[in-house]
Amino acid sequence: MSAAGALYTFGRFELDGRARQLRRNGERIPLSDRYLGVLLHLAAHAGEVVSKDDLVQAGWGETAVGDNSLEQAISALRRAMGPDVEVETVPRQGYRLAATVTRAIAAATDEDIDALLAPYRALLDGRAALETLERDQIRRGREVFAGIVARTPDAAPAHVGLANACVLQFEMTRADETPDTETLKLAAHHAYEACRLDTSNGEAWSTLSFILERVGTHTDAIAAARRAIALEPDNWRHQFRLASIAWGEERLRAARRTLSLLPGFALAHWLAATVLVARNMLDEAARELDAGITGKGRAPDSRFSAVALHWLRGLIHLAQGDHAAAMRHFEHELAHEAAGHLYSRECCANTAYAIGALHLREQRTAEAIAAFDAALHRLPRHPLATLGRAFASGSRPRVTSATPLTGRPMDEILCAAADHVLAGSHAAGAAIVADGLEAAPSSSAGWLLPVEPLLHVSAAPGTWNAVLGRLGARAM
């Protein structure tokens, strides 16, 4: 039997390779799976000098790590075992476990094998549930990973899965009046725990990056995503997470890299298109979205659903004056709401709002009011749908030129600008957006401006050109 399946005893310690546990006087000592791999290899060669390369292979396999990762593992083992057992450093050679070790071997039963497989089956089941991005499946995935964490609290992958499930549950509520910030805090806790348990786990850092972006620490989020990619450069999930939180050329490159690793992944096409929209390259953005919609290059058994592509494609048609094509795409987006995708409610609220703006342009006020109401039914706090409905129902636009907007969210700035546009002044609206972009930090803020339905910048291109230029420069 290999070292991984043996039972070693030394002093008050018992190292169970099959159960992947270190116990002192029968009490389990928490250690990451990789650190246990290092200790098992040392125990299998007790009294001998083991090279650093052999220990890295035992703990990390083919994952490329530096000496620092092994040094952290040795330090953790020394802390865990205290003065009772010494892990000696042999300069320029490696390490040695200075202990008298007894090794026992017992044949594994069918039940043992099944027990060993069970947590890995659960991890696969939980991940498959999360990757559907469907609300009910995400809730089920959270239950699966919570159970794994309860049974194996020192397993970094279990904490990664639970962190993912929690942040996705938060995402379901992010546009609500009271987002579920407690679940977001829980996601952050488990992501940090996963990174602590296994500093070389790329998925842990990748998950942490997405969560840090949601809690508002953008710089740390980008740093965590880049670390994940440095650890596992060919993992499409890390590239996609970087694309989801980065902006401008970095988002575009990460989305392209995602598509090279997972061809046809619709949401990566959508992320790339957002940058092109901000640059006012609408024809290029349309081609990107069409590739995502048609699934060019996508595996026939692709398990990843998507939303928002038809919504954004419809906005481009609307900005270019093709109302019939815009409506076809909007209706297609709404038709798939029942599938229960994580972002479908938010996306369909935006789609209904866009339909309201389309009807408003065509002076069909009753249809516009109904569409704005449909948007507000899904998201009662949708400011632009609220404004559009008020205008359609005969209320005068609430022109807000005297209201200080410096530092306000871009949604509020766009809404204030739309007030002026609906009142007949594109110039005043453009001035408000220009000031907002000037004060906003480097980010994707305002990326929808070229296709924003109520602002309708294509109706006064000369007035908006300078603002569009500034927005495009922010997306480089």
Coordinates of C-alpha atoms in Angstrom, one line a residue:
M1 CA 0.0 0.0 0.0
S2 CA 1.3 3.5 -0.8
A3 CA 2.1 6.1 1.9
A4 CA -1.3 7.7 1.3
G5 CA -3.2 4.6 2.4
A6 CA -1.0 3.6 5.4
L7 CA -1.4 4.3 9.2
Y8 CA 1.7 5.8 10.9
T9 CA 2.1 6.2 14.7
F10 CA 4.9 8.2 16.4
G11 CA 4.7 9.2 20.0
R12 CA 1.3 10.6 20.8
F13 CA 0.5 11.0 17.1
E14 CA -1.4 8.9 14.6
L15 CA -1.2 9.8 10.9
D16 CA -4.0 8.1 9.0
G17 CA -3.3 8.2 5.2
R18 CA -6.6 6.6 4.3
A19 CA -8.7 9.1 6.3
R20 CA -6.3 11.9 5.6
Q21 CA -6.1 12.9 9.2
L22 CA -3.4 13.7 11.8
R23 CA -4.5 12.9 15.4
R24 CA -2.9 13.5 18.8
N25 CA -4.2 11.2 21.5
G26 CA -7.2 10.5 19.2
E27 CA -8.1 14.1 18.7
R28 CA -7.9 15.4 15.2
I29 CA -5.5 18.2 14.3
P30 CA -6.7 20.4 11.4
L31 CA -4.3 20.4 8.4
S32 CA -4.8 21.1 4.7
D33 CA -4.8 18.1 2.4
R34 CA -1.6 19.3 0.8
Y35 CA 0.2 19.7 4.1
L36 CA -1.0 16.2 5.0
G37 CA 0.5 14.9 1.8
V38 CA 3.9 16.4 2.8
L39 CA 3.7 14.8 6.3
L40 CA 2.7 11.4 4.8
H41 CA 5.8 11.5 2.6
L42 CA 8.0 12.4 5.5
A43 CA 6.5 9.7 7.7
A44 CA 7.0 7.1 4.9
H45 CA 10.7 8.0 4.9
A46 CA 11.2 8.7 8.6
G47 CA 14.8 9.3 9.6
E48 CA 15.8 9.9 5.9
V49 CA 16.5 13.2 4.2
V50 CA 13.7 13.9 1.7
S51 CA 14.4 16.4 -1.0
K52 CA 12.3 19.5 -1.5
D53 CA 11.3 18.4 -5.0
D54 CA 9.9 15.1 -3.6
L55 CA 7.9 16.9 -0.9
V56 CA 6.5 19.4 -3.4
Q57 CA 5.4 16.5 -5.6
A58 CA 3.8 14.8 -2.6
G59 CA 1.9 17.9 -1.6
W60 CA 1.1 19.7 -4.8
G61 CA 1.5 17.1 -7.6
E62 CA 2.0 18.8 -10.9
T63 CA 1.0 22.3 -9.7
A64 CA 4.0 24.6 -10.0
V65 CA 4.8 26.2 -6.6
G66 CA 7.9 27.8 -5.1
D67 CA 10.0 27.0 -2.1
N68 CA 7.9 29.4 -0.1
S69 CA 4.9 27.1 -0.3
L70 CA 6.9 24.2 1.0
E71 CA 8.4 26.3 3.8
Q72 CA 4.9 27.3 4.9
A73 CA 3.9 23.7 4.9
I74 CA 6.8 22.7 7.1
S75 CA 6.1 25.6 9.5
A76 CA 2.5 24.5 9.8
L77 CA 3.5 20.9 10.5
R78 CA 5.9 22.1 13.2
R79 CA 3.2 24.2 14.8
A80 CA 0.8 21.3 14.7
M81 CA 3.1 18.8 16.3
G82 CA 4.9 21.1 18.7
P83 CA 8.1 20.0 20.4
D84 CA 7.1 16.4 20.6
V85 CA 8.1 15.6 17.0
E86 CA 10.9 17.4 15.1
V87 CA 10.9 18.1 11.4
E88 CA 14.6 18.9 10.8
T89 CA 15.9 21.2 8.1
V90 CA 19.0 19.7 6.3
P91 CA 20.7 22.6 4.6
R92 CA 20.8 22.4 0.8
Q93 CA 19.3 18.9 0.9
G94 CA 15.7 18.9 2.3
Y95 CA 13.9 17.9 5.4
R96 CA 13.8 14.9 7.8
L97 CA 11.2 13.6 10.2
A98 CA 13.2 12.9 13.4
A99 CA 10.9 10.3 15.0
T100 CA 10.5 6.6 15.5
V101 CA 7.6 5.7 13.2
T102 CA 5.5 2.5 13.2
R103 CA 3.7 1.8 10.0
A104 CA 0.6 -0.4 9.8
I105 CA -1.2 -1.6 6.6
A106 CA -4.7 -2.8 6.3
A107 CA -6.6 -3.8 3.2
A108 CA -9.3 -1.3 2.3
T109 CA -12.9 -2.7 2.2
D110 CA -15.5 -1.8 -0.3
E111 CA -17.1 0.5 2.4
D112 CA -13.7 2.2 2.9
I113 CA -13.4 2.9 -0.9
D114 CA -17.0 4.2 -1.0
A115 CA -16.3 6.5 2.0
L116 CA -13.2 7.8 0.3
L117 CA -15.2 8.6 -2.9
A118 CA -18.1 10.1 -1.1
P119 CA -16.7 13.6 -0.5
Y120 CA -15.4 13.8 -4.1
R121 CA -18.8 12.8 -5.4
A122 CA -20.4 15.5 -3.3
L123 CA -17.9 18.1 -4.5
L124 CA -18.7 17.2 -8.1
D125 CA -22.4 17.3 -7.4
G126 CA -22.2 20.6 -5.7
R127 CA -20.1 22.2 -8.4
A128 CA -22.5 20.9 -11.1
A129 CA -25.4 22.5 -9.3
L130 CA -23.6 25.9 -9.1
E131 CA -22.6 25.9 -12.7
T132 CA -26.2 25.8 -13.9
L133 CA -26.5 29.4 -12.4
E134 CA -30.1 28.5 -11.7
R135 CA -31.6 29.7 -8.4
D136 CA -32.9 26.4 -7.1
Q137 CA -29.7 24.6 -8.0
I138 CA -27.6 27.2 -6.3
R139 CA -29.6 26.7 -3.1
R140 CA -29.1 23.0 -3.3
G141 CA -25.4 23.5 -4.0
R142 CA -25.1 25.5 -0.8
E143 CA -26.7 22.7 1.2
V144 CA -24.3 20.2 -0.4
F145 CA -21.2 22.2 0.4
A146 CA -22.4 23.1 3.9
G147 CA -22.6 19.4 4.6
I148 CA -19.1 18.7 3.3
V149 CA -17.6 21.6 5.3
A150 CA -19.3 20.1 8.4
R151 CA -17.8 16.7 7.8
T152 CA -14.4 17.9 6.6
P153 CA -13.7 21.4 8.0
D154 CA -10.1 21.3 6.9
A155 CA -10.8 20.6 3.2
A156 CA -10.1 23.8 1.2
P157 CA -12.3 22.7 -1.8
A158 CA -15.3 22.4 0.4
H159 CA -14.9 26.0 1.7
V160 CA -14.4 27.2 -1.9
G161 CA -17.7 25.5 -2.9
L162 CA -19.6 27.0 0.0
A163 CA -18.1 30.5 -0.7
N164 CA -19.2 30.2 -4.3
A165 CA -22.7 29.1 -3.3
C166 CA -23.1 31.9 -0.8
V167 CA -21.9 34.7 -3.1
L168 CA -24.2 33.5 -5.9
Q169 CA -27.1 33.6 -3.4
F170 CA -26.1 37.1 -2.6
E171 CA -26.1 37.9 -6.3
M172 CA -29.8 36.9 -6.4
T173 CA -30.5 39.8 -4.1
R174 CA -28.0 42.4 -5.2
A175 CA -30.6 44.7 -7.0
D176 CA -33.1 44.4 -4.1
E177 CA -33.8 47.2 -1.6
T178 CA -32.1 45.1 1.1
P179 CA -29.4 42.9 -0.5
D180 CA -28.5 39.8 1.6
T181 CA -25.2 41.2 2.9
E182 CA -25.0 38.5 5.7
T183 CA -24.7 35.8 3.1
L184 CA -22.0 37.9 1.3
K185 CA -20.1 38.1 4.6
L186 CA -20.4 34.3 5.0
A187 CA -19.1 33.9 1.5
A188 CA -16.0 36.0 2.3
H189 CA -15.4 34.0 5.5
H190 CA -15.3 30.7 3.6
A191 CA -13.2 32.1 0.8
Y192 CA -10.6 33.4 3.2
E193 CA -10.7 30.0 5.1
A194 CA -10.0 28.2 1.8
C195 CA -7.0 30.4 1.0
R196 CA -5.7 30.0 4.6
L197 CA -6.0 26.2 4.4
D198 CA -4.4 26.0 1.0
T199 CA -2.5 29.0 -0.2
S200 CA -1.8 27.3 -3.6
N201 CA -5.4 26.6 -4.4
G202 CA -6.2 28.7 -7.5
E203 CA -9.9 28.2 -7.2
A204 CA -9.8 29.6 -3.7
W205 CA -8.1 32.9 -4.8
S206 CA -10.4 33.1 -7.8
T207 CA -13.5 32.8 -5.7
L208 CA -12.1 35.4 -3.2
S209 CA -11.5 37.8 -6.1
F210 CA -15.2 37.8 -7.1
I211 CA -16.3 38.2 -3.5
L212 CA -13.9 41.1 -2.8
E213 CA -15.3 42.9 -5.8
R214 CA -18.7 42.6 -4.4
V215 CA -17.7 44.0 -1.0
G216 CA -16.1 46.9 -2.7
T217 CA -12.3 46.3 -2.5
H218 CA -11.6 46.4 -6.2
T219 CA -7.8 46.5 -6.1
D220 CA -7.6 43.4 -3.8
A221 CA -10.1 41.7 -6.0
I222 CA -7.9 42.2 -9.1
A223 CA -4.8 41.1 -7.2
A224 CA -6.5 37.9 -6.0
A225 CA -7.7 37.1 -9.6
R226 CA -4.3 37.6 -11.0
R227 CA -2.8 35.3 -8.3
A228 CA -5.3 32.6 -9.2
I229 CA -4.2 32.8 -12.9
A230 CA -0.6 32.8 -11.9
L231 CA -1.2 29.5 -10.1
E232 CA -3.4 27.9 -12.8
P233 CA -3.1 29.9 -16.1
D234 CA -5.1 27.4 -18.1
N235 CA -8.2 27.4 -15.9
W236 CA -11.0 29.1 -17.7
R237 CA -12.9 29.9 -14.5
H238 CA -10.0 32.1 -13.3
Q239 CA -9.9 33.9 -16.6
F240 CA -13.6 34.4 -16.5
R241 CA -13.6 35.8 -13.0
L242 CA -10.9 38.3 -13.9
A243 CA -13.0 39.3 -17.0
S244 CA -16.1 39.8 -14.7
I245 CA -14.3 42.2 -12.3
A246 CA -11.8 43.9 -14.6
W247 CA -12.5 46.6 -17.1
G248 CA -11.3 47.9 -20.4
E249 CA -8.6 46.0 -22.2
E250 CA -7.9 43.7 -19.3
R251 CA -11.6 42.5 -19.4
L252 CA -11.4 42.1 -23.1
R253 CA -8.2 40.0 -22.9
A254 CA -9.5 37.8 -20.1
A255 CA -12.8 37.2 -21.9
R256 CA -10.9 36.2 -25.1
R257 CA -8.7 33.9 -23.1
T258 CA -11.8 32.4 -21.5
L259 CA -13.2 31.7 -24.9
S260 CA -9.9 30.1 -26.1
L261 CA -10.2 27.7 -23.2
L262 CA -14.0 27.2 -23.3
P263 CA -15.2 28.0 -26.9
G264 CA -18.7 29.4 -27.2
F265 CA -19.1 30.4 -23.5
A266 CA -21.9 32.9 -23.9
L267 CA -21.2 35.0 -20.9
A268 CA -17.6 35.6 -21.9
H269 CA -19.0 36.9 -25.2
W270 CA -21.3 39.2 -23.3
L271 CA -18.4 40.5 -21.1
A272 CA -16.3 41.3 -24.2
A273 CA -19.3 43.0 -25.8
T274 CA -19.7 45.4 -22.8
V275 CA -16.3 46.9 -23.4
L276 CA -17.0 47.3 -27.1
V277 CA -20.3 49.1 -26.3
A278 CA -18.5 51.5 -24.0
R279 CA -16.1 52.2 -26.8
N280 CA -19.1 52.9 -29.0
M281 CA -18.0 50.1 -31.3
L282 CA -21.6 48.9 -31.7
D283 CA -21.2 46.8 -34.9
E284 CA -18.3 44.9 -33.2
A285 CA -20.3 44.4 -30.0
A286 CA -23.2 43.1 -32.1
R287 CA -20.9 40.5 -33.7
E288 CA -19.6 39.4 -30.3
L289 CA -23.2 39.0 -29.0
D290 CA -24.3 37.1 -32.1
A291 CA -21.4 34.7 -31.6
G292 CA -22.6 34.1 -28.1
I293 CA -26.2 33.7 -29.1
T294 CA -25.6 31.3 -31.9
G295 CA -23.1 29.3 -29.8
K296 CA -20.4 29.3 -32.4
G297 CA -17.7 26.8 -31.3
R298 CA -19.8 25.7 -28.2
A299 CA -19.7 22.1 -27.1
P300 CA -23.1 20.4 -27.9
D301 CA -23.4 19.3 -24.3
S302 CA -22.6 22.7 -22.8
R303 CA -24.1 22.9 -19.3
F304 CA -23.7 26.7 -18.9
S305 CA -26.9 28.8 -19.4
A306 CA -26.8 32.5 -20.1
V307 CA -28.9 35.6 -19.9
A308 CA -28.5 39.2 -21.1
L309 CA -27.2 38.6 -24.6
H310 CA -30.6 39.2 -26.3
W311 CA -31.2 42.2 -24.0
L312 CA -28.0 43.9 -25.0
R313 CA -28.4 42.9 -28.7
G314 CA -31.8 44.5 -28.6
L315 CA -30.4 47.7 -27.1
I316 CA -27.9 47.9 -30.0
H317 CA -30.7 47.5 -32.5
L318 CA -32.7 50.2 -30.7
A319 CA -29.8 52.6 -30.7
Q320 CA -29.4 52.0 -34.5
G321 CA -33.1 52.6 -35.1
D322 CA -34.2 49.1 -35.9
H323 CA -37.2 48.8 -33.5
A324 CA -38.6 45.6 -35.0
A325 CA -35.3 43.7 -34.5
A326 CA -34.9 45.2 -31.1
M327 CA -38.3 44.0 -30.1
R328 CA -37.6 40.5 -31.3
H329 CA -34.6 40.2 -29.1
F330 CA -36.3 41.7 -26.1
E331 CA -39.2 39.2 -26.4
H332 CA -36.6 36.4 -26.7
E333 CA -35.0 37.5 -23.5
L334 CA -38.3 37.6 -21.6
A335 CA -39.3 34.2 -22.9
H336 CA -36.5 32.5 -21.0
E337 CA -37.2 34.1 -17.7
A338 CA -38.9 31.0 -16.3
A339 CA -35.7 29.0 -16.6
G340 CA -34.7 30.5 -13.2
H341 CA -31.3 31.8 -14.1
L342 CA -29.5 33.7 -11.3
Y343 CA -29.7 37.0 -13.2
S344 CA -32.9 36.5 -15.1
R345 CA -35.1 38.7 -12.9
E346 CA -32.7 41.6 -13.0
C347 CA -32.1 41.2 -16.7
C348 CA -35.8 40.9 -17.6
A349 CA -36.5 44.0 -15.5
N350 CA -34.0 45.9 -17.7
T351 CA -35.5 44.3 -20.8
A352 CA -39.0 45.4 -19.8
Y353 CA -37.7 48.9 -19.1
A354 CA -36.1 49.0 -22.6
I355 CA -39.4 47.9 -24.2
G356 CA -41.1 50.8 -22.3
A357 CA -38.6 53.2 -23.7
L358 CA -39.2 51.8 -27.2
H359 CA -42.9 52.3 -26.9
L360 CA -42.3 55.8 -25.5
R361 CA -40.4 56.7 -28.6
E362 CA -43.2 55.5 -30.8
Q363 CA -45.7 57.5 -28.6
R364 CA -47.6 54.4 -27.5
T365 CA -48.1 55.6 -23.9
A366 CA -50.4 52.8 -22.7
E367 CA -47.9 50.1 -23.8
A368 CA -45.0 52.1 -22.4
I369 CA -46.7 52.4 -19.0
A370 CA -47.4 48.6 -19.0
A371 CA -43.8 47.8 -19.8
F372 CA -42.4 50.1 -17.2
D373 CA -44.8 48.6 -14.7
A374 CA -43.5 45.1 -15.7
A375 CA -40.0 46.3 -15.0
L376 CA -40.9 47.8 -11.6
H377 CA -42.8 44.6 -10.6
R378 CA -39.5 42.7 -11.0
L379 CA -37.3 45.5 -9.5
P380 CA -39.3 48.1 -7.6
R381 CA -36.1 50.3 -7.2
H382 CA -35.4 50.6 -10.9
P383 CA -34.9 54.4 -11.2
L384 CA -35.0 54.8 -15.0
A385 CA -38.2 52.7 -15.2
T386 CA -39.7 54.9 -12.5
L387 CA -38.8 58.0 -14.5
G388 CA -40.0 56.6 -17.7
R389 CA -43.4 55.6 -16.2
A390 CA -43.9 59.1 -14.7
F391 CA -43.2 60.7 -18.1
A392 CA -45.5 58.3 -20.0
S393 CA -48.3 58.8 -17.5
G394 CA -48.2 62.6 -18.0
S395 CA -46.1 63.8 -15.1
R396 CA -43.4 66.4 -16.0
P397 CA -39.8 65.1 -15.8
R398 CA -38.3 65.9 -12.4
V399 CA -35.4 68.0 -13.7
T400 CA -32.7 67.9 -11.1
S401 CA -30.1 70.5 -12.2
A402 CA -29.9 71.9 -8.7
T403 CA -29.3 68.5 -7.0
P404 CA -25.6 67.8 -6.1
L405 CA -24.6 64.7 -8.0
T406 CA -20.9 64.5 -7.3
G407 CA -20.0 61.1 -6.0
R408 CA -23.4 59.7 -6.6
P409 CA -23.9 56.2 -8.3
M410 CA -23.8 56.3 -12.1
D411 CA -27.4 55.0 -12.2
E412 CA -28.6 58.2 -10.4
I413 CA -26.5 60.4 -12.7
L414 CA -27.9 58.7 -15.8
C415 CA -31.4 59.1 -14.4
A416 CA -30.8 62.8 -13.7
A417 CA -29.5 63.2 -17.3
A418 CA -32.6 61.4 -18.7
D419 CA -34.8 64.0 -16.9
H420 CA -33.3 66.7 -19.0
V421 CA -33.4 64.6 -22.2
L422 CA -37.1 63.9 -21.7
A423 CA -37.6 67.6 -21.1
G424 CA -36.0 68.3 -24.4
S425 CA -32.4 69.2 -23.5
H426 CA -29.8 66.7 -24.6
A427 CA -27.1 69.3 -23.9
A428 CA -28.0 69.5 -20.2
G429 CA -28.1 65.7 -20.0
A430 CA -24.7 65.4 -21.6
A431 CA -23.2 67.9 -19.2
I432 CA -24.5 66.0 -16.2
V433 CA -23.0 62.7 -17.5
A434 CA -19.7 64.4 -18.4
D435 CA -19.4 65.7 -14.8
G436 CA -20.3 62.3 -13.5
L437 CA -17.6 60.5 -15.5
E438 CA -15.0 63.1 -14.6
A439 CA -15.6 62.4 -10.9
A440 CA -16.0 58.6 -11.2
P441 CA -13.0 56.4 -10.4
S442 CA -11.7 54.1 -13.2
S443 CA -14.3 51.5 -13.7
S444 CA -17.1 50.3 -16.0
A445 CA -19.4 53.1 -14.7
G446 CA -21.7 54.3 -17.4
W447 CA -20.7 51.7 -20.0
L448 CA -24.3 51.4 -21.3
L449 CA -24.4 55.1 -22.2
P450 CA -24.2 54.6 -26.0
V451 CA -27.3 52.4 -26.0
E452 CA -29.2 53.7 -22.9
P453 CA -32.8 53.8 -24.1
L454 CA -34.1 56.9 -22.4
L455 CA -31.0 59.0 -23.1
H456 CA -31.2 58.1 -26.8
V457 CA -27.8 59.6 -27.5
S458 CA -28.0 58.6 -31.2
A459 CA -30.7 61.3 -31.6
A460 CA -28.2 64.1 -30.9
P461 CA -24.7 62.7 -31.8
G462 CA -23.0 66.1 -32.0
T463 CA -24.1 66.9 -28.4
W464 CA -22.9 63.6 -27.0
N465 CA -19.7 63.0 -29.0
A466 CA -17.4 64.4 -26.3
V467 CA -19.0 62.4 -23.6
L468 CA -18.9 59.2 -25.6
G469 CA -15.2 59.9 -26.3
R470 CA -14.5 60.2 -22.6
L471 CA -16.4 57.0 -21.9
G472 CA -14.5 55.2 -24.6
A473 CA -11.2 56.3 -23.3
R474 CA -12.1 54.9 -19.9
A475 CA -12.7 51.5 -21.5
M476 CA -9.2 51.3 -23.1

